[in-house]
Coordinates of C-alpha atoms and ligand atoms in Angstrom, one line a residue:
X237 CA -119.3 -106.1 -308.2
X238 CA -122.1 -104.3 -306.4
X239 CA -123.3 -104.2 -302.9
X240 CA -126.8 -104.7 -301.8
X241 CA -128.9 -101.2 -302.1
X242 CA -129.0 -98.9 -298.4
X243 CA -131.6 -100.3 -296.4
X244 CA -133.0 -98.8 -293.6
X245 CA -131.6 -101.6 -291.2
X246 CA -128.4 -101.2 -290.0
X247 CA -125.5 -102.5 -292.1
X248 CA -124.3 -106.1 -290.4
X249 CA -120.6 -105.9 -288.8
X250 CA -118.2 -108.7 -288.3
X251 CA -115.2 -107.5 -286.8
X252 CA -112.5 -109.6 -286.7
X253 CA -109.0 -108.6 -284.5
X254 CA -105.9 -109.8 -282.9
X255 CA -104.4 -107.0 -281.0
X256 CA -105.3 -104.6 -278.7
X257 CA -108.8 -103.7 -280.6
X258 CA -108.7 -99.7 -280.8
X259 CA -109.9 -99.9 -284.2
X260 CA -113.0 -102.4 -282.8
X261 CA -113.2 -99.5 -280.0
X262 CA -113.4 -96.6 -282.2
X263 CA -116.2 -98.4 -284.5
X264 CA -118.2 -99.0 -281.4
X265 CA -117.7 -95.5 -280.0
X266 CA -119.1 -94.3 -283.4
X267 CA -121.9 -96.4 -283.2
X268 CA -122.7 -95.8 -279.9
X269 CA -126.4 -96.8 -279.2
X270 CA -127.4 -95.2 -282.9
X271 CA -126.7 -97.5 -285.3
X272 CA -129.2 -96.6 -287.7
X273 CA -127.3 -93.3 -287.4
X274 CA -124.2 -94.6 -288.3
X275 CA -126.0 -97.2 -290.9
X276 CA -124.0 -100.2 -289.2
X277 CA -123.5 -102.5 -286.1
X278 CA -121.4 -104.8 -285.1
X279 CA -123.1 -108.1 -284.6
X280 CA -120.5 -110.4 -283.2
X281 CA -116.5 -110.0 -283.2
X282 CA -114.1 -112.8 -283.7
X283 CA -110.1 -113.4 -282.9
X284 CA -107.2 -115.9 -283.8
X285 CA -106.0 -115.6 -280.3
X286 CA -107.8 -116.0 -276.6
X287 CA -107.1 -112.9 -274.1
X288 CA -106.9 -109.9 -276.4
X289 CA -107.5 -106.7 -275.9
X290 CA -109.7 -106.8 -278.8
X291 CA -112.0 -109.4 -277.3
X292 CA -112.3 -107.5 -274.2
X293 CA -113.5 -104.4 -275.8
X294 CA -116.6 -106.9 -277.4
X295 CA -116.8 -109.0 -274.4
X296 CA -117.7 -105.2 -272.2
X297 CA -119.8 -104.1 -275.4
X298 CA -121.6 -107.0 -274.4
X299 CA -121.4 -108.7 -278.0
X300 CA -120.9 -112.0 -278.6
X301 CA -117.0 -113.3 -279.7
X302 CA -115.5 -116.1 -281.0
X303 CA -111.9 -117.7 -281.5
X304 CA -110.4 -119.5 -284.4
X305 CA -106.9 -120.3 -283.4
X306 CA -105.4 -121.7 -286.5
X307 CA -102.6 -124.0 -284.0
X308 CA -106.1 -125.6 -283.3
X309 CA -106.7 -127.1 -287.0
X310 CA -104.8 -129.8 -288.2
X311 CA -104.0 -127.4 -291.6
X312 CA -104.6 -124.3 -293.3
X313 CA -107.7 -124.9 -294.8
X314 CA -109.5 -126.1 -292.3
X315 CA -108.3 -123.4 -289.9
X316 CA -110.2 -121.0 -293.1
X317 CA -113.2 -123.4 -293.2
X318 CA -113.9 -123.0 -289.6
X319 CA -113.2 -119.0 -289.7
X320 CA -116.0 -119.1 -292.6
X321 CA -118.9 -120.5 -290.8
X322 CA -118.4 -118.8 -287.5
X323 CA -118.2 -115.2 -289.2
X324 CA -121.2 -116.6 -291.4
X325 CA -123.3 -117.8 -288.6
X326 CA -123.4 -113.9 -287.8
X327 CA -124.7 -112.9 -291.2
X328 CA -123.0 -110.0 -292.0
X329 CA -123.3 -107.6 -294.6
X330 CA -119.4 -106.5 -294.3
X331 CA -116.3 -108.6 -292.3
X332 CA -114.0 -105.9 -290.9
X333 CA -110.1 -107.2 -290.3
X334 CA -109.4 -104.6 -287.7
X335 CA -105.9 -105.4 -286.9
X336 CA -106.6 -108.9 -287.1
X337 CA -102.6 -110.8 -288.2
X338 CA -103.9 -113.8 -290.3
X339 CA -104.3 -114.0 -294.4
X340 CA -107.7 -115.7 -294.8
X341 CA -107.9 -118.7 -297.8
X342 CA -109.9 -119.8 -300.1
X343 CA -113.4 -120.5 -298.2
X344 CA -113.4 -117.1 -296.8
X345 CA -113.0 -115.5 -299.9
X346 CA -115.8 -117.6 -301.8
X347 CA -117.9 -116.4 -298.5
X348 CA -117.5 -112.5 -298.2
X349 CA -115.5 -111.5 -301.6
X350 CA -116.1 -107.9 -302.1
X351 CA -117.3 -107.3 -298.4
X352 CA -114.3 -108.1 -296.6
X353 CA -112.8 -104.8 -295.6
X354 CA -109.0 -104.5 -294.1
X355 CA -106.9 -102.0 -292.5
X356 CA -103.4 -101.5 -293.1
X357 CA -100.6 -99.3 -291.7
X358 CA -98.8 -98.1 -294.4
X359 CA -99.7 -96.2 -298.1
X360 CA -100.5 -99.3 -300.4
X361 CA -99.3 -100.9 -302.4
X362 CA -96.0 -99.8 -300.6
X363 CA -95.0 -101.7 -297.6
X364 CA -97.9 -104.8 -297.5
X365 CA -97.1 -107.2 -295.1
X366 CA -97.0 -107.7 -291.3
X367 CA -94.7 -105.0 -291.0
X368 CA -95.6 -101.9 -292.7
X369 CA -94.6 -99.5 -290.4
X370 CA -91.3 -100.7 -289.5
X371 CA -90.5 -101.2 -293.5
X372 CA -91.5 -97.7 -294.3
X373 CA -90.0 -96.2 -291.6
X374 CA -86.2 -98.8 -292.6
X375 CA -86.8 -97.2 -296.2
X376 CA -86.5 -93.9 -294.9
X377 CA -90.2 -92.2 -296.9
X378 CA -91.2 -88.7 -295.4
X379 CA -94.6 -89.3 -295.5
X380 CA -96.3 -92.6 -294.5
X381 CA -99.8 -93.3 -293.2
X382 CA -102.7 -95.6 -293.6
X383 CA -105.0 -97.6 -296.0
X384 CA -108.4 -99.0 -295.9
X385 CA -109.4 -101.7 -298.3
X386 CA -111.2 -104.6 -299.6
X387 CA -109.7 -107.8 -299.5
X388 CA -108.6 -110.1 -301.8
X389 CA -106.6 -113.2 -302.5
X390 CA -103.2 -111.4 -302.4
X391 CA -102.0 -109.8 -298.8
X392 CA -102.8 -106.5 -298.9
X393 CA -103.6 -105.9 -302.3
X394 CA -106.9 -105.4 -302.9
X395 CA -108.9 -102.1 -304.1
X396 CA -108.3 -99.3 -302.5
X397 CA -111.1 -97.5 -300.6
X398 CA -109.6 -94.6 -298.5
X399 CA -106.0 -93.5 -297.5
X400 CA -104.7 -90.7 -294.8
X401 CA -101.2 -89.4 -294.6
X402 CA -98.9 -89.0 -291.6
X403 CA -95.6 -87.1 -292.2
X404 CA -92.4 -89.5 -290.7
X405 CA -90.8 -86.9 -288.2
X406 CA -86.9 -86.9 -287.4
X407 CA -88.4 -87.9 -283.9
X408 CA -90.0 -91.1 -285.6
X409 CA -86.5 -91.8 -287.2
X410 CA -85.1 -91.8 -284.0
X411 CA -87.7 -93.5 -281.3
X412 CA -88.8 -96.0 -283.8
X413 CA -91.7 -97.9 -284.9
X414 CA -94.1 -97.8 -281.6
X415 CA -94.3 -94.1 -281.7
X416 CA -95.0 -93.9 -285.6
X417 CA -97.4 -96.6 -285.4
X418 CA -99.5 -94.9 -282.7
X419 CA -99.6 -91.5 -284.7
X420 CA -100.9 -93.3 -287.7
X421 CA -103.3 -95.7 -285.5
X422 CA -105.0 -92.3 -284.5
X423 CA -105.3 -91.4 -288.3
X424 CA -106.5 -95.1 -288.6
X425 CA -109.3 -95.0 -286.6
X426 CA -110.6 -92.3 -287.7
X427 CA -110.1 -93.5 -291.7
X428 CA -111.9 -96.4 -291.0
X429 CA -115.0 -95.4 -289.1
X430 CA -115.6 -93.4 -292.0
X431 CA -115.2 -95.5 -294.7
X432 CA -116.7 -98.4 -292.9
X433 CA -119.8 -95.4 -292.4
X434 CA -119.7 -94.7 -295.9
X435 CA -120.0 -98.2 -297.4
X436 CA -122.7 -99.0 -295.0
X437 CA -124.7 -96.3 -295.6
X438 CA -124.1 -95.6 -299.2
X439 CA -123.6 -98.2 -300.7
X440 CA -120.9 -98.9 -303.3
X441 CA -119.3 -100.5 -306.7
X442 CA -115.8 -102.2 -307.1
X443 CA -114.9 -101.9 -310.7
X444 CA -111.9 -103.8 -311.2
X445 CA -109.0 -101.7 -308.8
X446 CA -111.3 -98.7 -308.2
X447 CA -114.0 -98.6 -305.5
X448 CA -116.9 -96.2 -306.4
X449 CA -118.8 -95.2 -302.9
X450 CA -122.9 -94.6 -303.4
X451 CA -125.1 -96.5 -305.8
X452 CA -123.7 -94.6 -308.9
X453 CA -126.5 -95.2 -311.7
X454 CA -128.9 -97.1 -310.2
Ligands
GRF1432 C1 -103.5 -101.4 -286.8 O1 -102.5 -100.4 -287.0 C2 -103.7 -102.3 -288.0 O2 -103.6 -101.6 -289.2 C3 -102.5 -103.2 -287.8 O3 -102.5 -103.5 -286.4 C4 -103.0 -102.4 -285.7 C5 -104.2 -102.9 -284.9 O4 -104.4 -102.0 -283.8 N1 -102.5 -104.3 -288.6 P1 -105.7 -102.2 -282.8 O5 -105.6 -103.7 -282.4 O6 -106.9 -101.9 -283.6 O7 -105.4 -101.3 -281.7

């Protein structure tokens, strides 16, 4: 599967979150007001959950948000459906799950396969799941971190497009999650603004698990 060759115009971002949005926030501070610099923007941001932290980073950005609360949907499918065609109504060129708590389904995938992007908190394929930091941190590893990646129909399995290390401390074994977690979240953001960067601007392959950035042999 290939992406579209570099244009000139800016790479189209849908960013969808459900927490506090510093992920969101450091793809906007990257941006800035040069996004044909950065070869992206983010068009519209979207959330499973009114009153986040995440929306109110958009809202000040002045961008345009919207919610999809799945409680609002009378199943599963229809909760995807509706996800779909507000993401699609945005036209983007990549969806970006930055923190955002919800496996999407079936519609979502036919939509954006291969340009859905997702950001985890823990080396892949170890520790998938809602709680990746906790898990990692229970199984004792020395070294944990972060992984960006596309998404597919499993939770948190797709191929793997960038990963950063952070070294578990005896300090982390002894405050707990909330202090790991922020010392990987600054690796995070960093991780992601990149790779997001790098997909927009040059371009890239996914050949079955492996993710080749740039347009390789066109
Ligand atoms: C990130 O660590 C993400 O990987 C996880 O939740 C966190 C979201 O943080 N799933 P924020 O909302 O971007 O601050």
């Amino acid at each position: 599967m290939a992406s579209p060759p570099p244009s000139t115009a800016p790479a189209r971002l849908v960013v969808l979150v459900s927490g506090s949005g510093t992920n969101l926030q450091a793809l906007l501070d990257a941006i800035g007001d040069d996004p044909e610099h950065y070869g992206a923007q983010v068009v519209a941001v979207g959330a499973d959950r009114d009153g986040t932290g995440g929306l109110e980073r958009a809202e000040r950005a002045g961008l345009p948000t919207f919610v999809c609360r799945l409680g609002a949907y009378a199943s599963r499918p229809e909760w995807d459906a509706a996800l779909t065609a507000a993401v699609a109504e945005h036209r983007p060129d990549l969806v970006v799950s930055a923190g955002f708590m919800k496996i999407v389904g079936k519609d979502f995938l036919a939509g954006f396969g291969g340009r859905i992007v997702n950001t985890h908190p823990a080396l892949l394929p170890s520790f998938p799941g809602a709680h990746g930091v906790r898990d990692a941190l229970a199984y004792g590893v020395k070294v944990t971190g972060c992984t960006v990646h596309f998404v597919d129909d499993g939770v948190d399995t797709g191929p793997i497009i960038a990963q950063g290390v952070v070294e578990v401390t005896e300090e982390d074994t002894a405050e707990g999650e909330a202090a790991l977690h922020e010392r990987i979240k600054e690796v995070e953001r960093n991780l992601l603004v990149e790779a997001v960067g790098r997909l927009a601007r040059d371009g890239y392959r996914i050949e079955g698990r492996k993710v080749h950035l740039g347009h390789v042999g066109e």
